[in-house]
PDB file of C-alpha atoms in Angstrom:
ATOM      1  CA  MET M   1      -2.067  33.100  -4.496  1.00  0.00           C
ATOM      2  CA  SER M   2      -0.143  32.572  -7.594  1.00  0.00           C
ATOM      3  CA  LYS M   3      -0.737  29.529 -10.051  1.00  0.00           C
ATOM      4  CA  GLU M   4       1.250  26.500  -9.288  1.00  0.00           C
ATOM      5  CA  THR M   5       3.771  25.714 -12.153  1.00  0.00           C
ATOM      6  CA  GLU M   6       3.901  22.295 -13.463  1.00  0.00           C
ATOM      7  CA  LYS M   7       7.304  21.809 -11.923  1.00  0.00           C
ATOM      8  CA  GLN M   8       5.655  22.723  -8.428  1.00  0.00           C
ATOM      9  CA  ARG M   9       2.820  20.466  -9.090  1.00  0.00           C
ATOM     10  CA  TRP M  10       5.136  17.355  -9.938  1.00  0.00           C
ATOM     11  CA  GLN M  11       7.224  18.250  -6.745  1.00  0.00           C
ATOM     12  CA  ARG M  12       3.958  18.473  -4.589  1.00  0.00           C
ATOM     13  CA  ASN M  13       2.584  15.346  -6.056  1.00  0.00           C
ATOM     14  CA  PHE M  14       5.831  13.658  -5.316  1.00  0.00           C
ATOM     15  CA  ALA M  15       5.672  14.774  -1.613  1.00  0.00           C
ATOM     16  CA  ASP M  16       2.194  13.662  -1.364  1.00  0.00           C
ATOM     17  CA  LEU M  17       3.121  10.291  -2.431  1.00  0.00           C
ATOM     18  CA  LEU M  18       6.223   9.809  -0.244  1.00  0.00           C
ATOM     19  CA  GLN M  19       3.897  10.730   2.874  1.00  0.00           C
ATOM     20  CA  GLU M  20       1.436   7.971   1.664  1.00  0.00           C
ATOM     21  CA  LEU M  21       4.228   5.610   1.239  1.00  0.00           C
ATOM     22  CA  ARG M  22       5.604   6.270   4.803  1.00  0.00           C
ATOM     23  CA  VAL M  23       2.298   5.365   6.088  1.00  0.00           C
ATOM     24  CA  ALA M  24       2.052   2.120   4.111  1.00  0.00           C
ATOM     25  CA  GLN M  25       5.623   1.229   4.760  1.00  0.00           C
ATOM     26  CA  THR M  26       5.046   1.363   8.611  1.00  0.00           C
ATOM     27  CA  GLY M  27       2.586  -1.233   8.231  1.00  0.00           C
ATOM     28  CA  VAL M  28       4.139  -3.650   5.897  1.00  0.00           C
ATOM     29  CA  GLN M  29       7.133  -3.709   7.928  1.00  0.00           C
ATOM     30  CA  ILE M  30       5.446  -4.528  10.898  1.00  0.00           C
ATOM     31  CA  LEU M  31       3.569  -7.334   9.216  1.00  0.00           C
ATOM     32  CA  PHE M  32       6.778  -8.365   7.331  1.00  0.00           C
ATOM     33  CA  ALA M  33       8.609  -8.544  10.934  1.00  0.00           C
ATOM     34  CA  PHE M  34       5.772 -10.688  12.464  1.00  0.00           C
ATOM     35  CA  LEU M  35       5.911 -13.016   9.610  1.00  0.00           C
ATOM     36  CA  LEU M  36       9.477 -13.279   9.755  1.00  0.00           C
ATOM     37  CA  THR M  37       9.632 -14.081  13.509  1.00  0.00           C
ATOM     38  CA  LEU M  38       6.549 -16.530  13.306  1.00  0.00           C
ATOM     39  CA  PRO M  39       8.519 -19.861  12.321  1.00  0.00           C
ATOM     40  CA  PHE M  40      10.799 -19.576  15.486  1.00  0.00           C
ATOM     41  CA  SER M  41       7.831 -19.295  17.799  1.00  0.00           C
ATOM     42  CA  ASN M  42       7.143 -22.674  19.672  1.00  0.00           C
ATOM     43  CA  GLY M  43       3.555 -23.328  18.440  1.00  0.00           C
ATOM     44  CA  PHE M  44       4.748 -23.132  14.453  1.00  0.00           C
ATOM     45  CA  THR M  45       5.668 -26.698  14.819  1.00  0.00           C
ATOM     46  CA  ARG M  46       1.879 -27.789  15.127  1.00  0.00           C
ATOM     47  CA  THR M  47       1.022 -26.174  11.977  1.00  0.00           C
ATOM     48  CA  THR M  48      -0.485 -28.146   9.074  1.00  0.00           C
ATOM     49  CA  GLU M  49       0.993 -28.399   5.552  1.00  0.00           C
ATOM     50  CA  PHE M  50      -1.581 -25.757   4.634  1.00  0.00           C
ATOM     51  CA  GLN M  51      -0.913 -23.351   7.224  1.00  0.00           C
ATOM     52  CA  ARG M  52       2.974 -23.340   6.233  1.00  0.00           C
ATOM     53  CA  ASP M  53       1.798 -23.086   2.453  1.00  0.00           C
ATOM     54  CA  VAL M  54      -0.489 -19.843   3.463  1.00  0.00           C
ATOM     55  CA  TYR M  55       2.539 -18.655   5.738  1.00  0.00           C
ATOM     56  CA  ILE M  56       4.638 -18.957   2.567  1.00  0.00           C
ATOM     57  CA  VAL M  57       2.202 -16.762   0.659  1.00  0.00           C
ATOM     58  CA  ALA M  58       1.944 -14.431   3.440  1.00  0.00           C
ATOM     59  CA  LEU M  59       5.564 -13.908   3.822  1.00  0.00           C
ATOM     60  CA  LEU M  60       6.493 -13.481   0.120  1.00  0.00           C
ATOM     61  CA  SER M  61       3.798 -11.010  -0.578  1.00  0.00           C
ATOM     62  CA  ALA M  62       4.877  -8.982   2.384  1.00  0.00           C
ATOM     63  CA  ALA M  63       8.365  -9.237   1.070  1.00  0.00           C
ATOM     64  CA  ALA M  64       7.091  -7.985  -2.403  1.00  0.00           C
ATOM     65  CA  ALA M  65       4.894  -5.263  -0.782  1.00  0.00           C
ATOM     66  CA  THR M  66       7.994  -3.853   1.223  1.00  0.00           C
ATOM     67  CA  ALA M  67      10.163  -4.242  -1.977  1.00  0.00           C
ATOM     68  CA  MET M  68       7.570  -2.300  -4.066  1.00  0.00           C
ATOM     69  CA  ILE M  69       6.552   0.461  -1.369  1.00  0.00           C
ATOM     70  CA  ILE M  70      10.251   1.145  -0.691  1.00  0.00           C
ATOM     71  CA  SER M  71      11.367   1.105  -4.404  1.00  0.00           C
ATOM     72  CA  PRO M  72      10.738   4.791  -5.003  1.00  0.00           C
ATOM     73  CA  VAL M  73      13.523   5.802  -2.715  1.00  0.00           C
ATOM     74  CA  ALA M  74      15.920   3.809  -4.836  1.00  0.00           C
ATOM     75  CA  PHE M  75      14.536   5.160  -8.117  1.00  0.00           C
ATOM     76  CA  HIS M  76      14.644   8.642  -6.538  1.00  0.00           C
ATOM     77  CA  ARG M  77      18.382   8.052  -5.680  1.00  0.00           C
ATOM     78  CA  ALA M  78      19.045   6.883  -9.162  1.00  0.00           C
ATOM     79  CA  LEU M  79      17.241   9.957 -10.943  1.00  0.00           C
ATOM     80  CA  PHE M  80      18.343  12.536  -8.422  1.00  0.00           C
ATOM     81  CA  ARG M  81      18.890  16.122  -9.910  1.00  0.00           C
ATOM     82  CA  GLN M  82      18.073  14.793 -13.351  1.00  0.00           C
ATOM     83  CA  GLY M  83      14.963  16.831 -13.762  1.00  0.00           C
ATOM     84  CA  ARG M  84      12.767  13.554 -14.174  1.00  0.00           C
ATOM     85  CA  LYS M  85      10.127  14.065 -11.458  1.00  0.00           C
ATOM     86  CA  PRO M  86       7.038  13.441 -13.633  1.00  0.00           C
ATOM     87  CA  GLU M  87       8.784  10.010 -14.409  1.00  0.00           C
ATOM     88  CA  LEU M  88       9.684   9.374 -10.657  1.00  0.00           C
ATOM     89  CA  VAL M  89       5.898  10.208  -9.943  1.00  0.00           C
ATOM     90  CA  ARG M  90       4.286   8.019 -12.238  1.00  0.00           C
ATOM     91  CA  PHE M  91       6.745   5.082 -11.290  1.00  0.00           C
ATOM     92  CA  ALA M  92       5.869   5.727  -7.725  1.00  0.00           C
ATOM     93  CA  HIS M  93       2.311   5.625  -8.082  1.00  0.00           C
ATOM     94  CA  ARG M  94       2.668   2.245  -9.718  1.00  0.00           C
ATOM     95  CA  MET M  95       4.759   0.900  -7.215  1.00  0.00           C
ATOM     96  CA  ALA M  96       2.415   2.290  -4.381  1.00  0.00           C
ATOM     97  CA  SER M  97      -0.300   0.457  -6.060  1.00  0.00           C
ATOM     98  CA  GLY M  98       1.153  -2.994  -6.672  1.00  0.00           C
ATOM     99  CA  GLY M  99       2.895  -2.599  -3.003  1.00  0.00           C
ATOM    100  CA  LEU M 100      -0.620  -2.200  -1.553  1.00  0.00           C
ATOM    101  CA  GLY M 101      -1.977  -5.172  -3.781  1.00  0.00           C
ATOM    102  CA  PHE M 102       0.742  -7.428  -2.273  1.00  0.00           C
ATOM    103  CA  MET M 103       0.008  -6.035   1.075  1.00  0.00           C
ATOM    104  CA  LEU M 104      -3.461  -7.008   0.743  1.00  0.00           C
ATOM    105  CA  ILE M 105      -2.598 -10.521  -0.173  1.00  0.00           C
ATOM    106  CA  SER M 106      -0.176 -10.837   2.952  1.00  0.00           C
ATOM    107  CA  MET M 107      -2.868  -9.500   5.361  1.00  0.00           C
ATOM    108  CA  VAL M 108      -5.488 -11.655   4.292  1.00  0.00           C
ATOM    109  CA  SER M 109      -2.868 -14.612   4.154  1.00  0.00           C
ATOM    110  CA  ALA M 110      -1.812 -13.788   7.775  1.00  0.00           C
ATOM    111  CA  VAL M 111      -5.551 -13.763   8.771  1.00  0.00           C
ATOM    112  CA  LEU M 112      -6.123 -16.873   7.303  1.00  0.00           C
ATOM    113  CA  LEU M 113      -3.161 -18.612   8.753  1.00  0.00           C
ATOM    114  CA  ILE M 114      -3.975 -17.259  12.138  1.00  0.00           C
ATOM    115  CA  THR M 115      -7.639 -18.116  12.260  1.00  0.00           C
ATOM    116  CA  ASP M 116      -7.020 -21.450  10.652  1.00  0.00           C
ATOM    117  CA  PHE M 117      -4.827 -22.199  13.503  1.00  0.00           C
ATOM    118  CA  VAL M 118      -7.165 -21.373  16.161  1.00  0.00           C
ATOM    119  CA  LEU M 119     -10.636 -21.922  14.459  1.00  0.00           C
ATOM    120  CA  SER M 120     -11.985 -24.491  11.976  1.00  0.00           C
ATOM    121  CA  ARG M 121     -11.241 -24.212   8.278  1.00  0.00           C
ATOM    122  CA  PRO M 122     -14.531 -22.998   7.032  1.00  0.00           C
ATOM    123  CA  ILE M 123     -14.747 -20.326   9.669  1.00  0.00           C
ATOM    124  CA  ALA M 124     -11.075 -19.326   8.891  1.00  0.00           C
ATOM    125  CA  PHE M 125     -12.064 -19.071   5.161  1.00  0.00           C
ATOM    126  CA  LEU M 126     -15.109 -17.162   5.986  1.00  0.00           C
ATOM    127  CA  LEU M 127     -13.404 -14.635   8.213  1.00  0.00           C
ATOM    128  CA  SER M 128     -10.364 -14.302   5.601  1.00  0.00           C
ATOM    129  CA  ALA M 129     -12.923 -13.603   3.052  1.00  0.00           C
ATOM    130  CA  PHE M 130     -14.583 -10.797   5.052  1.00  0.00           C
ATOM    131  CA  THR M 131     -11.034  -9.213   5.786  1.00  0.00           C
ATOM    132  CA  GLY M 132     -10.354  -8.968   1.983  1.00  0.00           C
ATOM    133  CA  VAL M 133     -13.602  -7.338   1.226  1.00  0.00           C
ATOM    134  CA  TRP M 134     -13.201  -5.025   4.442  1.00  0.00           C
ATOM    135  CA  PHE M 135      -9.829  -4.032   2.986  1.00  0.00           C
ATOM    136  CA  LEU M 136     -11.204  -3.774  -0.665  1.00  0.00           C
ATOM    137  CA  VAL M 137     -13.952  -1.720   0.196  1.00  0.00           C
ATOM    138  CA  PHE M 138     -11.610   1.111   2.249  1.00  0.00           C
ATOM    139  CA  TRP M 139      -8.569   0.707   0.013  1.00  0.00           C
ATOM    140  CA  VAL M 140     -10.337   0.577  -3.406  1.00  0.00           C
ATOM    141  CA  ILE M 141     -14.367   0.880  -3.565  1.00  0.00           C
ATOM    142  CA  LEU M 142     -14.579   4.055  -1.325  1.00  0.00           C
ATOM    143  CA  PRO M 143     -11.610   5.924  -2.865  1.00  0.00           C
ATOM    144  CA  PHE M 144     -12.657   5.385  -6.571  1.00  0.00           C
ATOM    145  CA  ALA M 145     -16.421   5.893  -5.591  1.00  0.00           C
ATOM    146  CA  ARG M 146     -15.064   9.315  -4.029  1.00  0.00           C
ATOM    147  CA  ARG M 147     -13.670  10.345  -7.376  1.00  0.00           C
ATOM    148  CA  ASN M 148     -17.162  10.927  -8.736  1.00  0.00           C
ATOM    149  CA  TRP M 149     -18.704  12.748  -5.864  1.00  0.00           C
ATOM    150  CA  GLY M 150     -18.478  16.217  -7.361  1.00  0.00           C
ATOM    151  CA  ASP M 151     -16.297  18.166  -9.768  1.00  0.00           C
ATOM    152  CA  ASP M 152     -16.332  21.441  -7.632  1.00  0.00           C
ATOM    153  CA  ASP M 153     -14.402  19.813  -4.465  1.00  0.00           C
ATOM    154  CA  ILE M 154     -11.165  21.883  -3.251  1.00  0.00           C
ATOM    155  CA  ASP M 155      -8.099  20.099  -2.376  1.00  0.00           C
ATOM    156  CA  ASP M 156      -7.320  20.357   1.181  1.00  0.00           C
ATOM    157  CA  GLU M 157      -3.920  21.677   0.754  1.00  0.00           C
ATOM    158  CA  ASP M 158      -4.986  24.660  -1.688  1.00  0.00           C
ATOM    159  CA  ASP M 159      -6.785  27.664  -0.835  1.00  0.00           C
ATOM    160  CA  ASP M 160      -7.233  28.575  -4.491  1.00  0.00           C
ATOM    161  CA  PRO M 161      -9.555  26.516  -6.430  1.00  0.00           C
ATOM    162  CA  ARG M 162      -8.165  27.933  -9.906  1.00  0.00           C
ATOM    163  CA  THR M 163      -4.865  25.831  -9.108  1.00  0.00           C
ATOM    164  CA  LEU M 164      -6.631  22.596  -9.367  1.00  0.00           C
ATOM    165  CA  ALA M 165      -7.227  22.781 -13.049  1.00  0.00           C
ATOM    166  CA  GLY M 166      -3.695  21.281 -13.568  1.00  0.00           C
ATOM    167  CA  ASP M 167      -4.277  18.221 -11.439  1.00  0.00           C
TER     168      ASP M 167
END
């Protein structure tokens, strides 16, 4: 197998990132749609002021996550065929990371809203904190811990370990 050029590597990195964003985009869109319809349900009138505040945090953070996760598409359109793939990949990485942060806030807020509506507030806070920690374990702690699990790992998409030197 021939060595991957820098241009090919940036193209592959961008394709990988877009695939990841597709997965995140689906999740945040479903959550956002749920939050958009919630005030129109019959039970929403029984929410407390605290629950409405939590709802606003969940809604706005879902909107922010949606904007950030979809923004690489607009950025790609603006830079199309300008040979600026490295800049695009770096921007998309930052937007994906920020979007996941807002998605975390939105999900934990949605859990807090629902659990506070059906359970006591202390239990709601406990379950929401557990949810936040759970997401942090799988989205931050395990991925970053995995980065140190060995230097000789081979990328799943790459049959030739020599091409990893540029990653």
